[in-house]
Amino acid sequence: MKILPSDITPYSIYINRRKFIKGAGAAALSFSISRKTQANHIGDNDLYKELLDNNDTLNTFEEITTYNNFYEFGMGKTDPYKNSGSFNPIPWTIKLEGLINKPKTIDLEKLLSLVTIEDRVYRLRCVEAWSMVIPWQGFSLSKLIKIADPLSAAKFVQFETIFRPEEMPGQRRRILPWPYVEGLRIDEAMHPLTILSTGLYGHDLLNQNGAPIRLVVPWKYGFKSIKSIVTIRFVDKEPKATWPMTAPSEYGFYSNVNSLVDHPRWSQSTERRIGEFKRRKTMMFNGYEEEVSHLYKGMDLKKFY
Ligand code: MTE
């Protein structure tokens, strides 16, 4: 499926569909909504300038939607783009369960009417040492956690991707144990940088990027950012996560971007930004050290990799 600029929903329609609520929270990352609605978002660096760090430029919509990891659609980087056309993410519900006061199954449209969608520009840095800069739309996961109202015994959150082998060809093979699962400590999940994303470049998420809702944890390696989430479970012990389960000596539960801790088979000190020729030095916590290092105070990050 080739996405042409004309296929991209104009931002005004996106806003209507998502019942965009302009709230106080959005102002923190503000540039005005009206400015956004006038422009086509595709590849528009100027529009996102205020959200970009000095050294970063946005990856293009095409780069972000044709070079992906989503093993449910195959192991190759172009497989998700080629093989995800039959996946249908509408309608969608998310189950909140486990150690919470309000277990429920919540309709995504209803959830989106309860939260304010904000623009965030985050780097995504994958464990194989490639990276992209992506203008996400989404909301802080903490908002959904407040709706779930966890008990004090809930110390971790586990996320689960949909299991739908009839629409996801990768799930018909045992490439990974399905469904894909991931986890965060509850303070990581509550951190304001941790978002649930429903779109990028003003367009609803395409299937290859994890439609209709996926996690983005910008200071961790990309595999933590689990796609097409159907279940969020609150638990008292460190939950299972797909990659640490599959190759525990290579992937840890924390998976913070850390140039000082190499992957057993390759260095993590530099990265290749998709679209750039020269490799970049990898920043501690993917450049979000100031915001998140307090979460790991006193922890040996070589042990808790
Ligand atoms: N989520 C699911 N369900 N299945 C996957 O294979 N791959 C992960 C993550 N989320 C993956 C997933 C990996 S390895 C990366 S790097 C990011 O998604 C990539 O996100 P992107 O394709 O939107 O850039």
mmCIF file of C-alpha atoms and ligand atoms in Angstrom:
data_model
loop_
_atom_site.group_PDB
_atom_site.id
_atom_site.type_symbol
_atom_site.label_atom_id
_atom_site.label_comp_id
_atom_site.label_asym_id
_atom_site.label_seq_id
_atom_site.Cartn_x
_atom_site.Cartn_y
_atom_site.Cartn_z
ATOM 1 C CA MET A 1 0.000 0.000 0.000
ATOM 2 C CA LYS A 2 1.603 3.255 -1.105
ATOM 3 C CA ILE A 3 0.559 6.333 0.887
ATOM 4 C CA LEU A 4 0.365 9.471 -1.204
ATOM 5 C CA PRO A 5 0.250 12.972 0.303
ATOM 6 C CA SER A 6 -3.345 13.198 -0.982
ATOM 7 C CA ASP A 7 -4.273 10.172 1.159
ATOM 8 C CA ILE A 8 -3.286 11.929 4.343
ATOM 9 C CA THR A 9 -6.204 13.246 6.330
ATOM 10 C CA PRO A 10 -6.002 17.021 6.646
ATOM 11 C CA TYR A 11 -5.428 18.029 10.227
ATOM 12 C CA SER A 12 -8.793 19.815 10.494
ATOM 13 C CA ILE A 13 -10.636 16.561 9.777
ATOM 14 C CA TYR A 14 -8.327 14.703 12.147
ATOM 15 C CA ILE A 15 -9.211 17.166 14.876
ATOM 16 C CA ASN A 16 -12.935 16.776 14.282
ATOM 17 C CA ARG A 17 -12.726 13.031 14.200
ATOM 18 C CA ARG A 18 -10.719 12.895 17.366
ATOM 19 C CA LYS A 19 -12.928 15.502 19.070
ATOM 20 C CA PHE A 20 -9.877 17.544 19.899
ATOM 21 C CA ILE A 21 -10.297 19.292 23.196
ATOM 22 C CA LYS A 22 -8.052 22.269 23.625
ATOM 23 C CA GLY A 23 -7.132 22.062 27.285
ATOM 24 C CA ALA A 24 -4.784 23.817 29.649
ATOM 25 C CA GLY A 25 -2.333 20.919 29.424
ATOM 26 C CA ALA A 26 -1.853 21.400 25.729
ATOM 27 C CA ALA A 27 -0.532 24.908 26.238
ATOM 28 C CA ALA A 28 2.686 23.581 27.737
ATOM 29 C CA LEU A 29 3.682 22.282 24.319
ATOM 30 C CA SER A 30 1.870 24.951 22.502
ATOM 31 C CA PHE A 31 1.783 26.458 19.172
ATOM 32 C CA SER A 32 -1.689 27.454 18.234
ATOM 33 C CA ILE A 33 -4.153 24.940 16.880
ATOM 34 C CA SER A 34 -5.416 27.320 14.216
ATOM 35 C CA ARG A 35 -1.954 27.551 12.688
ATOM 36 C CA LYS A 36 -1.821 23.801 12.491
ATOM 37 C CA THR A 37 -5.169 23.420 10.807
ATOM 38 C CA GLN A 38 -4.111 25.696 7.964
ATOM 39 C CA ALA A 39 -1.181 23.603 6.910
ATOM 40 C CA ASN A 40 -0.562 20.208 5.530
ATOM 41 C CA HIS A 41 1.545 18.511 8.174
ATOM 42 C CA ILE A 42 3.539 16.255 5.946
ATOM 43 C CA GLY A 43 7.234 16.918 6.418
ATOM 44 C CA ASP A 44 6.580 20.372 7.787
ATOM 45 C CA ASN A 45 9.543 21.089 10.048
ATOM 46 C CA ASP A 46 8.563 24.720 10.534
ATOM 47 C CA LEU A 47 5.278 23.764 12.098
ATOM 48 C CA TYR A 48 7.003 21.685 14.763
ATOM 49 C CA LYS A 49 10.012 23.956 15.245
ATOM 50 C CA GLU A 50 9.070 24.902 18.794
ATOM 51 C CA LEU A 51 8.983 21.235 19.773
ATOM 52 C CA LEU A 52 12.275 20.296 18.113
ATOM 53 C CA ASP A 53 15.649 20.251 19.837
ATOM 54 C CA ASN A 54 18.439 22.275 18.175
ATOM 55 C CA ASN A 55 20.207 19.339 16.706
ATOM 56 C CA ASP A 56 17.193 17.476 15.370
ATOM 57 C CA THR A 57 15.157 17.590 12.199
ATOM 58 C CA LEU A 58 12.010 15.594 11.678
ATOM 59 C CA ASN A 59 12.001 12.409 9.706
ATOM 60 C CA THR A 60 9.602 12.505 6.803
ATOM 61 C CA PHE A 61 6.172 10.868 6.900
ATOM 62 C CA GLU A 62 7.396 8.436 4.293
ATOM 63 C CA GLU A 63 10.444 7.400 6.337
ATOM 64 C CA ILE A 64 8.338 6.967 9.477
ATOM 65 C CA THR A 65 5.734 4.820 7.716
ATOM 66 C CA THR A 66 7.910 2.606 5.509
ATOM 67 C CA TYR A 67 10.780 1.608 7.837
ATOM 68 C CA ASN A 68 9.261 -0.123 10.858
ATOM 69 C CA ASN A 69 9.544 -2.930 13.335
ATOM 70 C CA PHE A 70 6.209 -4.724 13.802
ATOM 71 C CA TYR A 71 6.839 -8.463 13.783
ATOM 72 C CA GLU A 72 3.122 -9.214 13.629
ATOM 73 C CA PHE A 73 3.483 -8.233 9.967
ATOM 74 C CA GLY A 74 6.898 -9.792 9.328
ATOM 75 C CA MET A 75 10.508 -9.371 10.362
ATOM 76 C CA GLY A 76 11.746 -7.083 7.583
ATOM 77 C CA LYS A 77 11.698 -3.308 7.982
ATOM 78 C CA THR A 78 9.394 -2.835 4.987
ATOM 79 C CA ASP A 79 7.104 -5.780 5.885
ATOM 80 C CA PRO A 80 4.769 -3.784 8.168
ATOM 81 C CA TYR A 81 4.220 -1.242 5.376
ATOM 82 C CA LYS A 82 3.645 -3.967 2.797
ATOM 83 C CA ASN A 83 1.671 -6.497 4.863
ATOM 84 C CA SER A 84 -0.554 -4.508 7.221
ATOM 85 C CA GLY A 85 -3.231 -3.441 4.727
ATOM 86 C CA SER A 86 -5.801 -6.013 5.909
ATOM 87 C CA PHE A 87 -5.567 -5.080 9.565
ATOM 88 C CA ASN A 88 -8.690 -3.272 10.754
ATOM 89 C CA PRO A 89 -8.206 -1.111 13.865
ATOM 90 C CA ILE A 90 -11.762 0.276 13.984
ATOM 91 C CA PRO A 91 -13.655 -0.114 16.312
ATOM 92 C CA TRP A 92 -11.199 -0.643 19.171
ATOM 93 C CA THR A 93 -11.473 -1.266 22.896
ATOM 94 C CA ILE A 94 -8.860 -1.367 25.643
ATOM 95 C CA LYS A 95 -9.242 -3.594 28.673
ATOM 96 C CA LEU A 96 -8.014 -2.205 32.021
ATOM 97 C CA GLU A 97 -7.507 -5.036 34.496
ATOM 98 C CA GLY A 98 -5.546 -6.345 37.479
ATOM 99 C CA LEU A 99 -4.841 -4.438 40.673
ATOM 100 C CA ILE A 100 -7.161 -1.494 40.091
ATOM 101 C CA ASN A 101 -10.309 -0.100 41.621
ATOM 102 C CA LYS A 102 -12.083 0.299 38.301
ATOM 103 C CA PRO A 103 -11.572 -2.668 35.950
ATOM 104 C CA LYS A 104 -13.318 -1.919 32.671
ATOM 105 C CA THR A 105 -13.240 -2.228 28.930
ATOM 106 C CA ILE A 106 -13.142 1.212 27.440
ATOM 107 C CA ASP A 107 -14.008 2.172 23.888
ATOM 108 C CA LEU A 108 -11.171 4.105 22.237
ATOM 109 C CA GLU A 109 -13.451 6.847 20.893
ATOM 110 C CA LYS A 110 -14.858 7.326 24.399
ATOM 111 C CA LEU A 111 -11.364 7.421 25.871
ATOM 112 C CA LEU A 112 -10.344 10.069 23.355
ATOM 113 C CA SER A 113 -13.287 12.215 24.356
ATOM 114 C CA LEU A 114 -11.951 12.158 27.936
ATOM 115 C CA VAL A 115 -8.378 13.217 27.213
ATOM 116 C CA THR A 116 -6.645 16.106 25.516
ATOM 117 C CA ILE A 117 -4.550 15.149 22.529
ATOM 118 C CA GLU A 118 -1.240 16.997 22.470
ATOM 119 C CA ASP A 119 1.597 17.288 19.982
ATOM 120 C CA ARG A 120 4.931 15.867 21.130
ATOM 121 C CA VAL A 121 8.122 15.528 19.121
ATOM 122 C CA TYR A 122 10.210 12.630 20.410
ATOM 123 C CA ARG A 123 13.190 10.685 19.179
ATOM 124 C CA LEU A 124 12.641 6.946 18.841
ATOM 125 C CA ARG A 125 15.904 5.004 19.151
ATOM 126 C CA CYS A 126 15.850 1.345 18.317
ATOM 127 C CA VAL A 127 18.032 -1.307 19.842
ATOM 128 C CA GLU A 128 19.642 -2.037 16.477
ATOM 129 C CA ALA A 129 21.007 1.536 16.615
ATOM 130 C CA TRP A 130 18.840 3.375 14.158
ATOM 131 C CA SER A 131 16.745 6.364 15.178
ATOM 132 C CA MET A 132 14.075 8.762 13.954
ATOM 133 C CA VAL A 133 12.521 12.022 15.124
ATOM 134 C CA ILE A 134 8.742 11.787 15.016
ATOM 135 C CA PRO A 135 5.976 14.330 15.598
ATOM 136 C CA TRP A 136 3.546 12.258 17.645
ATOM 137 C CA GLN A 137 0.031 13.067 18.737
ATOM 138 C CA GLY A 138 -1.133 11.492 21.944
ATOM 139 C CA PHE A 139 -1.704 11.925 25.647
ATOM 140 C CA SER A 140 0.160 11.058 28.816
ATOM 141 C CA LEU A 141 -0.383 7.456 29.865
ATOM 142 C CA SER A 142 -0.804 8.807 33.414
ATOM 143 C CA LYS A 143 -4.259 10.056 32.395
ATOM 144 C CA LEU A 144 -5.451 6.554 31.625
ATOM 145 C CA ILE A 145 -3.806 5.212 34.776
ATOM 146 C CA LYS A 146 -5.814 7.726 36.789
ATOM 147 C CA ILE A 147 -8.992 6.439 35.134
ATOM 148 C CA ALA A 148 -7.990 2.868 36.095
ATOM 149 C CA ASP A 149 -7.335 4.009 39.673
ATOM 150 C CA PRO A 150 -4.639 1.488 40.700
ATOM 151 C CA LEU A 151 -4.420 -0.069 44.151
ATOM 152 C CA SER A 152 -1.254 0.690 46.121
ATOM 153 C CA ALA A 153 -0.127 -2.919 45.486
ATOM 154 C CA ALA A 154 0.171 -2.192 41.733
ATOM 155 C CA LYS A 155 3.902 -1.679 41.153
ATOM 156 C CA PHE A 156 4.131 -2.452 37.416
ATOM 157 C CA VAL A 157 2.006 -2.131 34.293
ATOM 158 C CA GLN A 158 1.880 -4.757 31.558
ATOM 159 C CA PHE A 159 0.697 -4.042 28.020
ATOM 160 C CA GLU A 160 -0.559 -6.532 25.479
ATOM 161 C CA THR A 161 -0.894 -6.243 21.695
ATOM 162 C CA ILE A 162 -3.939 -7.608 19.890
ATOM 163 C CA PHE A 163 -3.775 -11.257 18.731
ATOM 164 C CA ARG A 164 -5.441 -11.472 15.347
ATOM 165 C CA PRO A 165 -3.535 -13.953 13.163
ATOM 166 C CA GLU A 166 -6.126 -13.768 10.388
ATOM 167 C CA GLU A 167 -5.114 -10.121 9.840
ATOM 168 C CA MET A 168 -1.505 -10.278 11.068
ATOM 169 C CA PRO A 169 0.514 -12.711 8.933
ATOM 170 C CA GLY A 170 3.513 -12.717 11.301
ATOM 171 C CA GLN A 171 1.305 -14.156 14.051
ATOM 172 C CA ARG A 172 0.673 -17.233 11.929
ATOM 173 C CA ARG A 173 4.301 -18.169 12.473
ATOM 174 C CA ARG A 174 6.198 -18.641 15.713
ATOM 175 C CA ILE A 175 8.596 -15.752 15.139
ATOM 176 C CA LEU A 176 7.885 -14.553 18.699
ATOM 177 C CA PRO A 177 5.636 -15.781 21.507
ATOM 178 C CA TRP A 178 2.294 -14.068 20.770
ATOM 179 C CA PRO A 179 0.754 -11.813 21.816
ATOM 180 C CA TYR A 180 3.545 -9.250 22.081
ATOM 181 C CA VAL A 181 3.778 -7.990 25.685
ATOM 182 C CA GLU A 182 5.705 -5.202 27.376
ATOM 183 C CA GLY A 183 5.957 -3.654 30.795
ATOM 184 C CA LEU A 184 6.939 -0.580 32.750
ATOM 185 C CA ARG A 185 7.437 0.158 36.415
ATOM 186 C CA ILE A 186 4.499 2.247 37.559
ATOM 187 C CA ASP A 187 6.594 5.392 38.127
ATOM 188 C CA GLU A 188 7.938 5.079 34.556
ATOM 189 C CA ALA A 189 4.380 4.642 33.313
ATOM 190 C CA MET A 190 3.238 7.728 35.243
ATOM 191 C CA HIS A 191 6.110 9.894 33.938
ATOM 192 C CA PRO A 192 4.763 12.772 31.815
ATOM 193 C CA LEU A 193 7.055 11.867 28.876
ATOM 194 C CA THR A 194 5.390 8.459 28.550
ATOM 195 C CA ILE A 195 2.537 8.740 26.089
ATOM 196 C CA LEU A 196 -0.089 6.688 24.374
ATOM 197 C CA SER A 197 0.015 7.851 20.785
ATOM 198 C CA THR A 198 -2.899 7.792 18.361
ATOM 199 C CA GLY A 199 -1.320 9.686 15.481
ATOM 200 C CA LEU A 200 1.670 11.338 13.904
ATOM 201 C CA TYR A 201 2.064 14.273 11.550
ATOM 202 C CA GLY A 202 -1.585 15.076 12.268
ATOM 203 C CA HIS A 203 -2.742 11.781 10.775
ATOM 204 C CA ASP A 204 -4.256 8.858 12.668
ATOM 205 C CA LEU A 205 -1.615 6.158 13.178
ATOM 206 C CA LEU A 206 -1.201 3.974 10.132
ATOM 207 C CA ASN A 207 -1.322 0.230 10.772
ATOM 208 C CA GLN A 208 2.452 -0.150 10.447
ATOM 209 C CA ASN A 209 3.023 2.354 13.271
ATOM 210 C CA GLY A 210 0.696 0.586 15.713
ATOM 211 C CA ALA A 211 -2.850 1.702 14.901
ATOM 212 C CA PRO A 212 -4.966 2.737 16.587
ATOM 213 C CA ILE A 213 -3.012 3.248 19.824
ATOM 214 C CA ARG A 214 0.571 2.487 20.850
ATOM 215 C CA LEU A 215 2.967 3.336 23.609
ATOM 216 C CA VAL A 216 5.890 5.761 23.201
ATOM 217 C CA VAL A 217 8.598 5.773 25.889
ATOM 218 C CA PRO A 218 11.223 8.080 24.403
ATOM 219 C CA TRP A 219 14.132 7.321 26.750
ATOM 220 C CA LYS A 220 13.957 3.561 26.175
ATOM 221 C CA TYR A 221 14.871 1.385 23.207
ATOM 222 C CA GLY A 222 12.101 1.193 20.651
ATOM 223 C CA PHE A 223 10.880 -2.295 21.492
ATOM 224 C CA LYS A 224 9.331 -0.972 24.719
ATOM 225 C CA SER A 225 6.995 1.159 22.588
ATOM 226 C CA ILE A 226 4.423 -1.595 22.100
ATOM 227 C CA LYS A 227 1.901 -1.227 19.278
ATOM 228 C CA SER A 228 -1.844 -1.859 18.825
ATOM 229 C CA ILE A 229 -2.534 -2.216 22.550
ATOM 230 C CA VAL A 230 -5.692 -4.052 23.705
ATOM 231 C CA THR A 231 -4.938 -4.807 27.365
ATOM 232 C CA ILE A 232 -3.327 -2.809 30.166
ATOM 233 C CA ARG A 233 -2.808 -4.885 33.293
ATOM 234 C CA PHE A 234 -1.698 -3.634 36.707
ATOM 235 C CA VAL A 235 0.462 -6.130 38.612
ATOM 236 C CA ASP A 236 2.626 -6.370 41.707
ATOM 237 C CA LYS A 237 5.702 -8.049 40.144
ATOM 238 C CA GLU A 238 7.890 -7.254 37.153
ATOM 239 C CA PRO A 239 5.806 -8.510 34.236
ATOM 240 C CA LYS A 240 6.940 -10.592 31.291
ATOM 241 C CA ALA A 241 8.075 -8.691 28.229
ATOM 242 C CA THR A 242 8.520 -10.222 24.786
ATOM 243 C CA TRP A 243 12.201 -9.502 24.069
ATOM 244 C CA PRO A 244 13.638 -10.264 27.536
ATOM 245 C CA MET A 245 11.582 -13.490 27.428
ATOM 246 C CA THR A 246 12.925 -14.382 23.984
ATOM 247 C CA ALA A 247 16.602 -13.462 24.487
ATOM 248 C CA PRO A 248 17.251 -12.602 28.169
ATOM 249 C CA SER A 249 21.008 -12.142 27.756
ATOM 250 C CA GLU A 250 20.425 -9.514 25.059
ATOM 251 C CA TYR A 251 17.373 -7.589 26.250
ATOM 252 C CA GLY A 252 16.539 -6.480 29.769
ATOM 253 C CA PHE A 253 13.327 -5.269 31.327
ATOM 254 C CA TYR A 254 14.507 -1.663 31.697
ATOM 255 C CA SER A 255 16.083 -1.166 28.272
ATOM 256 C CA ASN A 256 16.960 2.449 28.869
ATOM 257 C CA VAL A 257 18.962 3.955 26.011
ATOM 258 C CA ASN A 258 22.481 3.784 27.434
ATOM 259 C CA SER A 259 25.604 4.270 25.339
ATOM 260 C CA LEU A 260 27.730 2.789 28.162
ATOM 261 C CA VAL A 261 26.017 -0.612 28.097
ATOM 262 C CA ASP A 262 26.549 -2.391 24.797
ATOM 263 C CA HIS A 263 24.305 -5.017 23.329
ATOM 264 C CA PRO A 264 26.278 -8.328 23.435
ATOM 265 C CA ARG A 265 26.482 -8.335 19.637
ATOM 266 C CA TRP A 266 26.983 -4.627 18.857
ATOM 267 C CA SER A 267 27.946 -1.259 20.304
ATOM 268 C CA GLN A 268 25.258 1.130 21.516
ATOM 269 C CA SER A 269 27.495 4.225 21.533
ATOM 270 C CA THR A 270 26.436 5.609 18.153
ATOM 271 C CA GLU A 271 23.301 5.550 16.067
ATOM 272 C CA ARG A 272 22.232 6.063 12.478
ATOM 273 C CA ARG A 273 19.464 8.611 12.138
ATOM 274 C CA ILE A 274 17.331 7.419 9.231
ATOM 275 C CA GLY A 275 17.937 9.860 6.363
ATOM 276 C CA GLU A 276 21.418 10.866 7.563
ATOM 277 C CA PHE A 277 24.792 9.617 6.412
ATOM 278 C CA LYS A 278 27.056 10.370 9.371
ATOM 279 C CA ARG A 279 26.442 8.411 12.564
ATOM 280 C CA ARG A 280 25.531 10.347 15.697
ATOM 281 C CA LYS A 281 26.744 9.810 19.237
ATOM 282 C CA THR A 282 23.964 8.253 21.277
ATOM 283 C CA MET A 283 22.815 10.412 24.170
ATOM 284 C CA MET A 284 22.232 8.996 27.650
ATOM 285 C CA PHE A 285 18.546 8.180 28.074
ATOM 286 C CA ASN A 286 18.172 9.167 24.405
ATOM 287 C CA GLY A 287 18.656 12.838 25.398
ATOM 288 C CA TYR A 288 16.021 12.823 28.163
ATOM 289 C CA GLU A 289 18.501 12.431 31.041
ATOM 290 C CA GLU A 290 17.453 15.561 32.882
ATOM 291 C CA GLU A 291 13.836 14.454 32.909
ATOM 292 C CA VAL A 292 14.212 10.781 33.810
ATOM 293 C CA SER A 293 17.552 9.980 35.504
ATOM 294 C CA HIS A 294 15.980 10.420 38.968
ATOM 295 C CA LEU A 295 13.877 7.308 38.295
ATOM 296 C CA TYR A 296 17.033 5.169 38.398
ATOM 297 C CA LYS A 297 18.954 6.821 41.239
ATOM 298 C CA GLY A 298 21.103 4.271 43.031
ATOM 299 C CA MET A 299 20.453 1.513 40.469
ATOM 300 C CA ASP A 300 23.307 -0.248 38.694
ATOM 301 C CA LEU A 301 22.285 0.251 35.076
ATOM 302 C CA LYS A 302 24.759 -2.394 33.905
ATOM 303 C CA LYS A 303 22.861 -4.930 35.985
ATOM 304 C CA PHE A 304 19.392 -3.528 35.297
ATOM 305 C CA TYR A 305 19.872 -3.131 31.510
HETATM 306 N N1 MTE B 1 5.022 -3.704 19.041
HETATM 307 C C1 MTE B 1 4.566 -4.899 18.605
HETATM 308 N N2 MTE B 1 3.347 -5.298 18.959
HETATM 309 N N3 MTE B 1 5.316 -5.710 17.802
HETATM 310 C C2 MTE B 1 6.591 -5.363 17.429
HETATM 311 O O1 MTE B 1 7.254 -6.134 16.709
HETATM 312 N N4 MTE B 1 8.371 -3.667 17.578
HETATM 313 C C3 MTE B 1 8.976 -2.697 18.495
HETATM 314 C C4 MTE B 1 8.022 -1.548 18.840
HETATM 315 N N5 MTE B 1 6.706 -2.042 19.108
HETATM 316 C C5 MTE B 1 7.101 -4.098 17.884
HETATM 317 C C6 MTE B 1 6.258 -3.282 18.683
HETATM 318 C C7 MTE B 1 10.228 -2.156 18.007
HETATM 319 S S1 MTE B 1 11.543 -3.229 17.994
HETATM 320 C C8 MTE B 1 10.380 -0.837 17.637
HETATM 321 S S2 MTE B 1 11.914 -0.227 17.245
HETATM 322 C C9 MTE B 1 9.219 0.084 17.566
HETATM 323 O O2 MTE B 1 8.001 -0.595 17.774
HETATM 324 C C10 MTE B 1 9.204 0.727 16.199
HETATM 325 O O3 MTE B 1 8.174 1.662 16.089
HETATM 326 P P1 MTE B 1 7.903 2.330 14.658
HETATM 327 O O4 MTE B 1 7.834 1.244 13.648
HETATM 328 O O5 MTE B 1 6.597 3.068 14.775
HETATM 329 O O6 MTE B 1 9.045 3.255 14.370
#
